[in-house]
Short mmCIF file of C-alpha atoms in Angstrom, two decimals:
data_model
loop_
_atom_site.label_atom_id
_atom_site.label_comp_id
_atom_site.label_asym_id
_atom_site.label_seq_id
_atom_site.Cartn_x
_atom_site.Cartn_y
_atom_site.Cartn_z
CA MET A 1 82.97 71.22 108.17
CA ASN A 2 78.98 70.81 107.84
CA THR A 3 78.41 70.61 104.32
CA ASN A 4 74.72 71.68 104.62
CA PHE A 5 76.16 75.06 105.54
CA GLY A 6 76.19 77.85 103.05
CA LYS A 7 79.19 80.41 103.14
CA VAL A 8 80.38 83.91 103.81
CA THR A 9 82.02 86.01 101.52
CA LEU A 10 84.04 88.73 102.98
CA LEU A 11 83.84 91.17 100.42
CA SER A 12 85.89 94.54 99.81
CA ALA A 13 83.70 97.15 98.39
CA GLY A 14 86.59 99.56 97.86
CA PRO A 15 86.69 103.26 98.26
CA GLY A 16 83.35 103.94 96.78
CA GLU A 17 82.94 104.24 93.16
CA LEU A 18 81.36 101.31 91.75
CA ASP A 19 83.72 100.76 88.91
CA LEU A 20 86.40 100.35 91.47
CA LEU A 21 85.11 96.90 92.27
CA THR A 22 86.82 93.95 91.00
CA LEU A 23 85.11 91.66 88.58
CA ARG A 24 85.21 89.04 91.37
CA ALA A 25 83.43 91.32 93.70
CA VAL A 26 80.53 91.92 91.14
CA LYS A 27 79.92 88.27 90.54
CA ALA A 28 79.85 87.49 94.49
CA LEU A 29 77.29 90.26 94.94
CA ALA A 30 75.33 88.63 91.94
CA ALA A 31 75.46 85.40 93.54
CA ALA A 32 74.67 86.69 97.19
CA ASP A 33 71.37 85.44 99.18
CA VAL A 34 71.70 87.94 101.98
CA VAL A 35 74.04 91.11 101.93
CA LEU A 36 75.40 92.65 105.23
CA LEU A 37 76.08 96.29 104.39
CA ASP A 38 78.98 98.22 106.31
CA ASP A 39 78.03 101.99 106.38
CA LEU A 40 81.42 102.78 104.85
CA ALA A 41 80.42 101.32 101.79
CA ASN A 42 78.74 102.87 98.60
CA PRO A 43 75.10 101.93 99.45
CA GLU A 44 74.51 101.52 95.68
CA ILE A 45 76.35 98.63 95.65
CA VAL A 46 73.25 96.84 96.37
CA THR A 47 72.08 97.44 93.13
CA LEU A 48 74.61 94.65 92.18
CA ALA A 49 72.93 92.12 94.38
CA PRO A 50 69.04 92.88 93.53
CA GLN A 51 68.23 89.49 94.34
CA ALA A 52 69.62 89.38 97.59
CA ARG A 53 68.03 90.55 101.22
CA VAL A 54 70.21 93.90 102.51
CA ILE A 55 70.77 94.25 105.91
CA ARG A 56 72.44 97.41 106.75
CA VAL A 57 75.01 96.95 109.95
CA GLY A 58 76.81 100.32 109.78
CA LYS A 59 79.43 100.51 112.80
CA ARG A 60 80.98 103.84 112.50
CA GLY A 61 83.11 104.65 115.71
CA GLY A 62 81.38 106.82 117.96
CA CYS A 63 77.81 106.77 116.20
CA ARG A 64 74.81 104.62 116.58
CA SER A 65 75.94 101.29 115.89
CA THR A 66 75.38 97.74 115.45
CA PRO A 67 77.43 95.77 117.79
CA GLN A 68 80.05 93.33 116.25
CA ALA A 69 78.83 90.11 118.13
CA PHE A 70 75.40 90.82 116.58
CA ILE A 71 76.81 91.18 113.54
CA GLU A 72 78.81 88.05 113.63
CA ARG A 73 75.70 86.20 114.70
CA LEU A 74 73.67 87.27 111.90
CA MET A 75 76.47 85.98 109.41
CA ARG A 76 76.49 82.73 111.19
CA ARG A 77 72.82 82.21 111.25
CA TYR A 78 72.24 82.83 107.56
CA ALA A 79 74.93 80.71 106.70
CA GLN A 80 73.93 77.91 108.79
CA LYS A 81 70.53 77.74 106.83
CA GLY A 82 72.72 77.28 103.41
CA LEU A 83 72.70 80.79 102.47
CA HIS A 84 75.28 82.76 100.64
CA VAL A 85 76.32 85.60 102.79
CA VAL A 86 78.31 88.50 101.35
CA ARG A 87 79.44 90.69 104.22
CA VAL A 88 80.34 93.86 102.38
CA LYS A 89 83.12 96.07 103.99
CA GLY A 90 84.52 99.40 102.75
CA GLY A 91 88.14 99.64 101.38
CA ASP A 92 89.96 96.11 101.53
CA ALA A 93 88.36 93.81 103.94
CA LEU A 94 91.68 92.94 105.39
CA LEU A 95 93.06 96.19 106.37
CA PHE A 96 91.30 97.34 109.70
CA GLY A 97 87.75 96.59 110.12
CA ARG A 98 87.51 93.79 112.14
CA ALA A 99 87.83 90.93 109.62
CA GLY A 100 89.87 89.16 112.01
CA GLU A 101 87.40 88.72 114.36
CA GLU A 102 84.80 87.71 111.76
CA ILE A 103 86.84 85.06 110.24
CA ALA A 104 87.82 83.60 113.97
CA SER A 105 84.07 83.45 114.46
CA LEU A 106 82.88 81.73 111.28
CA ARG A 107 85.91 79.12 111.51
CA GLU A 108 85.12 78.44 114.99
CA ALA A 109 81.56 77.76 113.68
CA GLY A 110 82.81 75.20 110.74
CA ILE A 111 81.76 78.02 107.95
CA PRO A 112 83.28 78.32 105.09
CA VAL A 113 84.87 81.99 104.40
CA ALA A 114 85.81 83.53 101.33
CA ILE A 115 87.66 86.59 100.89
CA VAL A 116 87.62 89.00 98.05
CA ASN A 117 90.09 91.84 98.01
CA GLY A 118 89.55 95.38 97.14
CA ILE A 119 91.00 98.95 97.16
CA SER A 120 91.63 100.62 100.33
CA SER A 121 90.97 104.47 100.65
CA GLY A 122 94.93 105.11 101.10
CA PHE A 123 95.57 103.91 97.40
CA ALA A 124 92.65 105.47 96.06
CA ALA A 125 93.84 108.95 98.06
CA ALA A 126 97.66 108.31 96.45
CA ALA A 127 95.63 108.05 93.05
CA SER A 128 93.85 111.27 93.54
CA LEU A 129 96.88 113.11 94.54
CA GLY A 130 98.95 111.58 91.58
CA ILE A 131 101.70 110.17 93.72
CA SER A 132 103.39 106.72 94.35
CA LEU A 133 103.05 106.04 98.15
CA THR A 134 106.79 104.95 97.92
CA HIS A 135 108.37 107.17 95.66
CA ARG A 136 112.01 105.53 95.96
CA ARG A 137 113.70 108.94 96.18
CA HIS A 138 111.78 109.36 99.56
CA CYS A 139 111.37 105.90 101.07
CA HIS A 140 111.43 102.34 101.16
CA GLY A 141 107.62 101.87 101.91
CA VAL A 142 104.38 102.52 103.60
CA THR A 143 102.95 102.30 106.83
CA PHE A 144 98.88 101.93 107.05
CA VAL A 145 97.96 102.70 110.62
CA THR A 146 94.99 103.18 112.43
CA ALA A 147 94.73 105.98 115.13
CA HIS A 148 91.66 104.32 116.43
CA THR A 149 92.93 101.47 118.95
CA GLU A 150 91.07 98.98 120.87
CA ASP A 151 92.55 100.18 124.22
CA HIS A 152 91.96 103.85 123.01
CA GLY A 153 95.68 104.47 123.53
CA GLU A 154 97.64 105.94 120.49
CA PRO A 155 100.14 104.40 118.18
CA ASP A 156 103.75 104.56 118.74
CA TRP A 157 104.02 107.64 116.50
CA ALA A 158 107.79 107.85 117.27
CA ALA A 159 108.43 104.59 116.17
CA LEU A 160 106.51 104.78 113.07
CA ALA A 161 108.36 108.01 112.26
CA ALA A 162 111.71 106.33 112.76
CA THR A 163 110.82 103.79 109.79
CA ARG A 164 110.91 106.94 107.37
CA THR A 165 108.22 105.12 105.46
CA THR A 166 105.16 106.95 104.22
CA LEU A 167 102.66 107.24 106.85
CA ALA A 168 98.64 106.49 105.83
CA ILE A 169 96.72 107.11 108.65
CA TYR A 170 93.15 105.72 109.07
CA MET A 171 90.56 106.76 111.47
CA GLY A 172 92.96 109.77 112.47
CA MET A 173 90.86 112.83 112.41
CA ARG A 174 90.15 113.06 116.09
CA ARG A 175 94.02 112.93 116.66
CA ILE A 176 95.19 114.51 113.53
CA GLY A 177 97.21 117.18 115.59
CA SER A 178 98.94 114.62 117.43
CA ASP A 179 101.70 116.16 119.45
CA ALA A 180 103.77 113.08 119.44
CA LEU A 181 103.84 112.97 115.62
CA LEU A 182 104.52 116.20 115.43
CA ARG A 183 107.67 115.99 117.55
CA SER A 184 108.77 112.89 115.95
CA LEU A 185 109.10 114.34 112.05
CA PRO A 186 110.20 117.76 110.78
CA THR A 187 107.26 120.22 110.81
CA ASP A 188 107.60 120.97 107.25
CA THR A 189 106.97 117.35 106.47
CA PRO A 190 104.39 117.42 103.34
CA ALA A 191 100.98 116.26 104.53
CA ALA A 192 97.54 115.47 102.99
CA VAL A 193 94.12 114.93 104.00
CA VAL A 194 91.67 112.86 101.64
CA GLN A 195 88.13 112.55 102.85
CA TRP A 196 85.67 110.13 101.03
CA ALA A 197 88.88 109.09 98.83
CA GLY A 198 87.90 107.31 95.69
CA SER A 199 84.04 108.33 95.98
CA VAL A 200 82.19 111.12 94.16
CA ASP A 201 82.32 113.05 97.37
CA GLU A 202 85.85 113.14 97.55
CA ARG A 203 87.63 116.13 98.91
CA ARG A 204 91.19 116.67 99.67
CA LEU A 205 93.90 119.13 100.98
CA LEU A 206 97.44 119.33 100.59
CA THR A 207 99.49 121.11 103.33
CA ARG A 208 102.45 120.66 106.09
CA LEU A 209 102.47 118.39 109.15
CA ASP A 210 102.50 121.66 111.60
CA ARG A 211 99.57 123.11 109.71
CA LEU A 212 97.72 119.80 109.18
CA ALA A 213 95.02 120.23 111.94
CA ALA A 214 94.61 123.94 111.78
CA ASP A 215 94.15 123.75 107.66
CA ALA A 216 91.54 120.47 108.07
CA ASP A 217 89.67 122.28 110.59
CA GLU A 218 89.26 125.35 108.37
CA ALA A 219 88.44 123.40 105.34
CA GLY A 220 85.66 121.43 107.19
CA LEU A 221 87.24 118.03 106.49
CA GLY A 222 85.87 115.05 108.99
CA SER A 223 86.02 111.54 108.77
CA PRO A 224 86.10 109.28 106.79
CA ALA A 225 89.46 110.27 105.79
CA VAL A 226 92.94 109.29 105.13
CA ILE A 227 95.70 111.20 106.40
CA LEU A 228 98.91 110.74 104.49
CA VAL A 229 102.24 112.29 106.04
CA GLY A 230 105.73 111.99 104.47
CA ASP A 231 108.15 113.39 101.75
CA ALA A 232 106.58 111.13 99.07
CA ILE A 233 103.39 113.28 99.32
CA GLY A 234 105.47 116.35 98.21
CA GLU A 235 105.44 114.86 94.78
CA SER A 236 101.88 115.82 94.33
CA GLU A 237 101.05 117.46 91.16
CA PRO A 238 101.76 121.23 91.55
CA THR A 239 98.62 122.46 90.17
CA LEU A 240 96.81 120.45 93.01
CA TRP A 241 98.81 122.43 95.87
CA ALA A 242 98.25 125.61 94.13
CA ARG A 243 94.27 124.70 93.86
CA ASP A 244 94.08 123.28 97.13
CA MET A 245 95.82 126.73 98.55
CA ALA A 246 93.43 128.64 96.71
CA SER A 247 90.40 127.02 97.67
CA ARG A 248 91.35 127.33 101.20
CA GLU A 249 91.88 130.92 100.91
CA GLU A 250 88.36 131.51 99.20
CA ALA A 251 87.08 129.70 102.39
CA VAL A 252 88.83 131.87 104.55
CA HIS A 253 87.70 135.05 102.72
CA ALA A 254 84.33 133.67 102.41
CA ARG A 255 84.06 133.26 106.42
CA ALA A 256 85.43 136.72 106.92
CA ALA A 257 83.25 138.78 104.85
CA MET B 1 99.05 121.20 78.48
CA ASN B 2 99.01 120.51 74.82
CA THR B 3 95.57 119.55 73.65
CA ASN B 4 96.85 117.37 70.80
CA PHE B 5 98.32 114.95 73.26
CA GLY B 6 96.92 111.66 74.00
CA LYS B 7 97.12 110.41 77.79
CA VAL B 8 98.84 107.76 79.66
CA THR B 9 96.95 105.60 82.31
CA LEU B 10 98.93 103.94 84.73
CA LEU B 11 97.05 100.71 85.29
CA SER B 12 97.16 98.13 88.15
CA ALA B 13 96.91 94.92 87.07
CA GLY B 14 96.40 93.27 90.14
CA PRO B 15 98.09 90.03 91.55
CA GLY B 16 97.51 87.92 88.58
CA GLU B 17 93.89 86.28 88.23
CA LEU B 18 92.05 88.34 85.96
CA ASP B 19 89.02 88.76 87.91
CA LEU B 20 90.79 90.62 90.52
CA LEU B 21 90.92 93.68 87.90
CA THR B 22 88.56 96.55 88.75
CA LEU B 23 86.03 97.19 86.14
CA ARG B 24 87.89 100.75 85.59
CA ALA B 25 91.03 99.03 84.77
CA VAL B 26 88.75 96.47 82.07
CA LYS B 27 87.52 99.71 80.58
CA ALA B 28 90.63 101.33 80.32
CA LEU B 29 92.05 98.17 78.56
CA ALA B 30 89.28 98.34 76.29
CA ALA B 31 89.90 101.70 75.16
CA ALA B 32 93.64 101.67 74.92
CA ASP B 33 95.75 102.24 71.81
CA VAL B 34 99.19 101.15 73.23
CA VAL B 35 99.73 98.64 76.07
CA LEU B 36 103.17 98.58 77.82
CA LEU B 37 103.01 95.28 79.83
CA ASP B 38 105.34 94.65 82.89
CA ASP B 39 106.51 91.38 83.23
CA LEU B 40 105.16 90.88 86.51
CA ALA B 41 101.59 91.16 85.36
CA ASN B 42 99.71 88.32 84.02
CA PRO B 43 100.36 88.17 80.01
CA GLU B 44 96.56 87.13 79.36
CA ILE B 45 95.73 90.52 80.37
CA VAL B 46 96.02 91.61 76.56
CA THR B 47 93.07 89.65 75.72
CA LEU B 48 91.19 92.39 77.39
CA ALA B 49 93.00 94.84 74.83
CA PRO B 50 92.56 92.97 71.56
CA GLN B 51 92.51 96.34 69.69
CA ALA B 52 96.02 97.66 70.94
CA ARG B 53 99.37 97.41 70.10
CA VAL B 54 101.05 95.53 72.96
CA ILE B 55 104.53 96.09 73.86
CA ARG B 56 106.50 94.18 76.40
CA VAL B 57 108.70 96.08 78.80
CA GLY B 58 109.68 93.70 81.33
CA LYS B 59 112.10 95.03 84.09
CA ARG B 60 112.67 92.46 86.66
CA GLY B 61 115.22 93.01 89.53
CA GLY B 62 118.70 91.53 88.36
CA CYS B 63 117.23 90.14 85.00
CA ARG B 64 117.59 91.15 81.44
CA SER B 65 115.57 94.26 81.28
CA THR B 66 114.11 97.12 79.54
CA PRO B 67 115.91 100.37 81.23
CA GLN B 68 113.38 102.62 83.02
CA ALA B 69 114.45 105.79 80.77
CA PHE B 70 113.66 103.94 77.58
CA ILE B 71 110.01 102.76 78.97
CA GLU B 72 109.51 106.64 80.06
CA ARG B 73 110.69 107.68 76.45
CA LEU B 74 108.13 105.23 74.82
CA MET B 75 105.31 106.67 76.84
CA ARG B 76 105.68 110.01 76.04
CA ARG B 77 106.46 109.20 72.47
CA TYR B 78 103.02 107.31 71.89
CA ALA B 79 101.13 109.94 74.20
CA GLN B 80 102.40 112.96 72.07
CA LYS B 81 101.27 111.30 68.85
CA GLY B 82 97.76 111.48 70.57
CA LEU B 83 97.17 107.88 71.62
CA HIS B 84 95.74 106.52 74.71
CA VAL B 85 99.01 104.59 76.34
CA VAL B 86 98.01 101.92 79.25
CA ARG B 87 100.86 101.26 81.02
CA VAL B 88 100.21 97.96 82.92
CA LYS B 89 101.81 97.22 86.22
CA GLY B 90 101.59 94.60 88.33
CA GLY B 91 99.54 94.92 91.64
CA ASP B 92 98.96 98.15 92.61
CA ALA B 93 100.79 100.80 90.69
CA LEU B 94 101.45 103.03 93.45
CA LEU B 95 103.04 100.70 95.49
CA PHE B 96 106.75 100.29 94.69
CA GLY B 97 107.27 99.81 90.84
CA ARG B 98 108.45 103.37 89.67
CA ALA B 99 105.08 104.99 89.44
CA GLY B 100 106.60 108.25 90.94
CA GLU B 101 109.37 108.82 88.38
CA GLU B 102 106.93 107.78 85.50
CA ILE B 103 104.25 110.34 86.73
CA ALA B 104 107.08 113.14 87.14
CA SER B 105 108.37 112.32 83.58
CA LEU B 106 104.96 112.60 82.16
CA ARG B 107 104.06 115.61 83.99
CA GLU B 108 107.20 117.59 82.91
CA ALA B 109 106.24 116.52 79.07
CA GLY B 110 102.68 117.99 79.71
CA ILE B 111 101.10 114.68 79.25
CA PRO B 112 97.66 113.90 81.23
CA VAL B 113 98.09 110.86 83.51
CA ALA B 114 95.45 108.80 84.90
CA ILE B 115 95.74 106.15 87.65
CA VAL B 116 93.94 103.02 88.14
CA ASN B 117 94.15 101.26 91.21
CA GLY B 118 94.35 97.68 91.90
CA ILE B 119 95.01 94.73 94.35
CA SER B 120 98.61 94.50 95.62
CA SER B 121 100.14 91.15 96.18
CA GLY B 122 100.14 91.64 100.07
CA PHE B 123 96.39 91.84 100.19
CA ALA B 124 96.19 88.77 97.90
CA ALA B 125 98.59 86.98 100.26
CA ALA B 126 96.48 87.79 103.43
CA ALA B 127 93.38 86.63 101.58
CA SER B 128 95.04 83.30 100.67
CA LEU B 129 96.32 82.80 104.17
CA GLY B 130 92.51 83.87 105.49
CA ILE B 131 94.08 86.37 107.78
CA SER B 132 93.43 90.22 108.32
CA LEU B 133 96.77 92.18 107.97
CA THR B 134 96.07 94.14 111.02
CA HIS B 135 94.06 91.89 113.39
CA ARG B 136 93.40 94.46 116.07
CA ARG B 137 94.72 91.96 118.90
CA HIS B 138 98.30 91.83 117.65
CA CYS B 139 98.92 95.48 115.79
CA HIS B 140 97.73 98.76 114.74
CA GLY B 141 98.72 98.54 111.26
CA VAL B 142 100.76 97.11 108.37
CA THR B 143 103.92 98.08 106.81
CA PHE B 144 104.82 97.59 103.41
CA VAL B 145 108.45 97.68 102.71
CA THR B 146 110.82 96.66 99.72
CA ALA B 147 114.12 95.19 100.81
CA HIS B 148 115.44 95.97 97.04
CA THR B 149 116.34 99.47 97.73
CA GLU B 150 117.83 102.35 95.26
CA ASP B 151 121.19 102.40 97.07
CA HIS B 152 121.47 98.72 97.52
CA GLY B 153 121.37 99.39 101.19
CA GLU B 154 118.71 97.52 103.43
CA PRO B 155 115.76 98.77 105.04
CA ASP B 156 116.07 99.93 108.81
CA TRP B 157 114.78 96.42 110.07
CA ALA B 158 115.11 97.40 113.64
CA ALA B 159 112.83 100.52 113.47
CA LEU B 160 110.35 98.65 111.34
CA ALA B 161 110.21 96.00 114.01
CA ALA B 162 109.88 98.52 116.77
CA THR B 163 106.52 99.58 114.93
CA ARG B 164 104.86 96.31 115.84
CA THR B 165 102.93 96.37 112.86
CA THR B 166 102.52 93.34 110.51
CA LEU B 167 105.62 93.44 107.95
CA ALA B 168 104.84 92.98 104.23
CA ILE B 169 107.87 92.41 102.58
CA TYR B 170 108.47 92.97 98.84
CA MET B 171 111.28 91.82 96.81
CA GLY B 172 112.45 90.19 99.72
CA MET B 173 113.74 86.72 98.97
CA ARG B 174 117.34 87.55 98.43
CA ARG B 175 117.38 88.80 102.04
CA ILE B 176 114.88 86.46 103.48
CA GLY B 177 117.00 85.53 106.40
CA SER B 178 118.31 88.99 107.33
CA ASP B 179 120.14 89.11 110.57
CA ALA B 180 119.16 92.40 111.34
CA LEU B 181 115.23 91.60 110.88
CA LEU B 182 116.22 88.42 113.14
CA ARG B 183 117.65 90.09 115.74
CA SER B 184 114.75 92.82 116.11
CA LEU B 185 111.73 90.53 116.81
CA PRO B 186 111.11 87.33 118.75
CA THR B 187 112.41 84.30 116.93
CA ASP B 188 109.26 82.42 117.30
CA THR B 189 107.19 85.31 115.31
CA PRO B 190 104.84 83.86 113.01
CA ALA B 191 105.80 84.60 109.29
CA ALA B 192 104.65 83.42 105.73
CA VAL B 193 105.95 83.49 102.27
CA VAL B 194 103.19 83.56 99.58
CA GLN B 195 104.82 83.30 95.81
CA TRP B 196 102.69 84.55 92.99
CA ALA B 197 99.96 85.48 95.40
CA GLY B 198 96.61 85.73 93.87
CA SER B 199 97.58 83.95 90.67
CA VAL B 200 96.94 80.17 89.73
CA ASP B 201 100.39 79.35 90.45
CA GLU B 202 100.35 80.56 93.75
CA ARG B 203 102.39 78.63 96.60
CA ARG B 204 102.76 79.61 100.15
CA LEU B 205 104.41 78.57 103.24
CA LEU B 206 103.55 79.03 106.98
CA THR B 207 106.30 78.85 109.27
CA ARG B 208 108.22 81.14 112.24
CA LEU B 209 110.78 83.82 111.70
CA ASP B 210 113.97 81.93 112.66
CA ARG B 211 113.02 79.10 110.15
CA LEU B 212 111.89 81.41 107.17
CA ALA B 213 115.02 81.28 105.08
CA ALA B 214 115.64 77.38 105.59
CA ASP B 215 111.94 76.44 104.94
CA ALA B 216 111.81 78.87 101.82
CA ASP B 217 114.69 77.44 100.38
CA GLU B 218 113.72 73.98 101.27
CA ALA B 219 110.22 74.46 99.59
CA GLY B 220 111.92 75.94 96.43
CA LEU B 221 110.13 79.39 96.64
CA GLY B 222 111.66 82.08 95.04
CA SER B 223 110.67 85.47 93.47
CA PRO B 224 108.23 87.09 92.98
CA ALA B 225 106.98 86.64 96.65
CA VAL B 226 105.56 88.52 99.43
CA ILE B 227 106.92 87.78 102.94
CA LEU B 228 104.60 88.24 105.96
CA VAL B 229 105.72 88.58 109.41
CA GLY B 230 104.11 89.15 112.57
CA ASP B 231 101.93 87.89 115.21
CA ALA B 232 98.70 88.78 113.01
CA ILE B 233 100.07 85.91 110.49
CA GLY B 234 99.51 83.34 113.45
CA GLU B 235 95.74 83.83 113.09
CA SER B 236 95.90 81.98 109.53
CA GLU B 237 93.61 78.92 109.60
CA PRO B 238 95.03 76.08 111.57
CA THR B 239 94.42 73.48 108.77
CA LEU B 240 96.53 75.61 106.49
CA TRP B 241 99.37 75.36 108.80
CA ALA B 242 99.32 71.53 109.18
CA ARG B 243 98.83 71.24 105.46
CA ASP B 244 101.95 73.44 104.65
CA MET B 245 103.80 71.33 107.39
CA ALA B 246 102.80 68.42 105.63
CA SER B 247 103.81 69.45 102.17
CA ARG B 248 107.34 70.55 103.55
CA GLU B 249 107.66 67.24 105.48
CA GLU B 250 106.92 65.35 102.19
CA ALA B 251 109.20 67.31 100.44
CA VAL B 252 112.07 66.52 102.84
CA HIS B 253 111.13 62.96 102.55
CA ALA B 254 111.21 62.89 98.78
CA ARG B 255 114.59 64.39 98.88
CA ALA B 256 116.00 61.96 101.45
CA ALA B 257 114.65 58.91 99.42
#
């Protein structure tokens, strides 16, 4: 390892609200020379690194984007100049979001990498709904899965359903009505969508699996969102169900008027 | 809801090191009247709540324990006196650990509940190993599962293996050599054990599935630990593999001498 190199910190920005950052993340930001900012992270996070040069490297599925290879080159280039590069990623850096490739690229170049964990949006969504992801009356665990796969295929929904774990589906809004998932679980399985979970713009919907696609469409919910499916979701606070149903009915009413 | 009631905050203490707490958690601790402390949380966390009365309510599987019903009564009793009770749980409060039952009990009593997320030990373990939990070359997701089930049965290992997600197994050290899991995945599947992940006492082992039980036993690793299984684990830093192998060989050597 070249001792003149700086280093790269893969920093988890959490779901959005800045007080959901860890103390370690705040400290790393205050020590950054360069901040590479993901567009799923709250842009206000840069106020915690006023000394740093900030480069926006958004890369949202399907939108105008900074190619992954270019981001990796940027990280290497600045670190090789001896700088401390903080690569800010939404949620937890180690859950989806290409951290694996970035770590491999930096390792190959001999650049030290530190990782600072954070709160992934699936956890923030569960907190918002007032539920455990793994209520032991209902399941033995939770599966975090992305519907946005490298080969543009779909996850094996039947296999996922067979685990009887709660499913936390990321980047799934385009496949929200997946027939394969619908066929694999009871149609009345509780389900929720939480958009911008853990941020000030959070919006949520509680429903059941067979109404998930129609209800999310009707409520105008889109990416970025986490979809939660499983009996544990049925433990959400009763008043939330009532309120979400009410706001949906208001929306329908307003449209019909 | 009785407006004279206090409230309960279910607070995620993260994996151990105090700088892995969120800013929101630190603020809640500073405002606590009573802290109920889980024995999986770092006991030093009480230094962040010097004003609070601290009650230890450890409840480790198989050890001397505070019954769950008693913990729930304590929370209700203090909250009904108008106090702010902070229930500190290791990792993230919404992943295992009975949050579901505690929320239901508080809701039934009309007591407001707030939830503060944190870092679960599976994420800290991945950070320690320098890997993404979901490297997209290897998998579409990660499943967090507990081997410590309410009915004393085992999870459906064959179904979990069929998802081809990374497995993060909690409370699994007594079943580490599960035949059913071994039969369900290739024997050379990369596997790791991280004990006290994300704390100063952290210890880790990198190996393969068919050697997992013997190697963990040899290294003297016990609870609390996270077991990680899956091809994504094979992306751990090569020097870690070398170092862990070396320390294992030293241990064998020392024992033989």
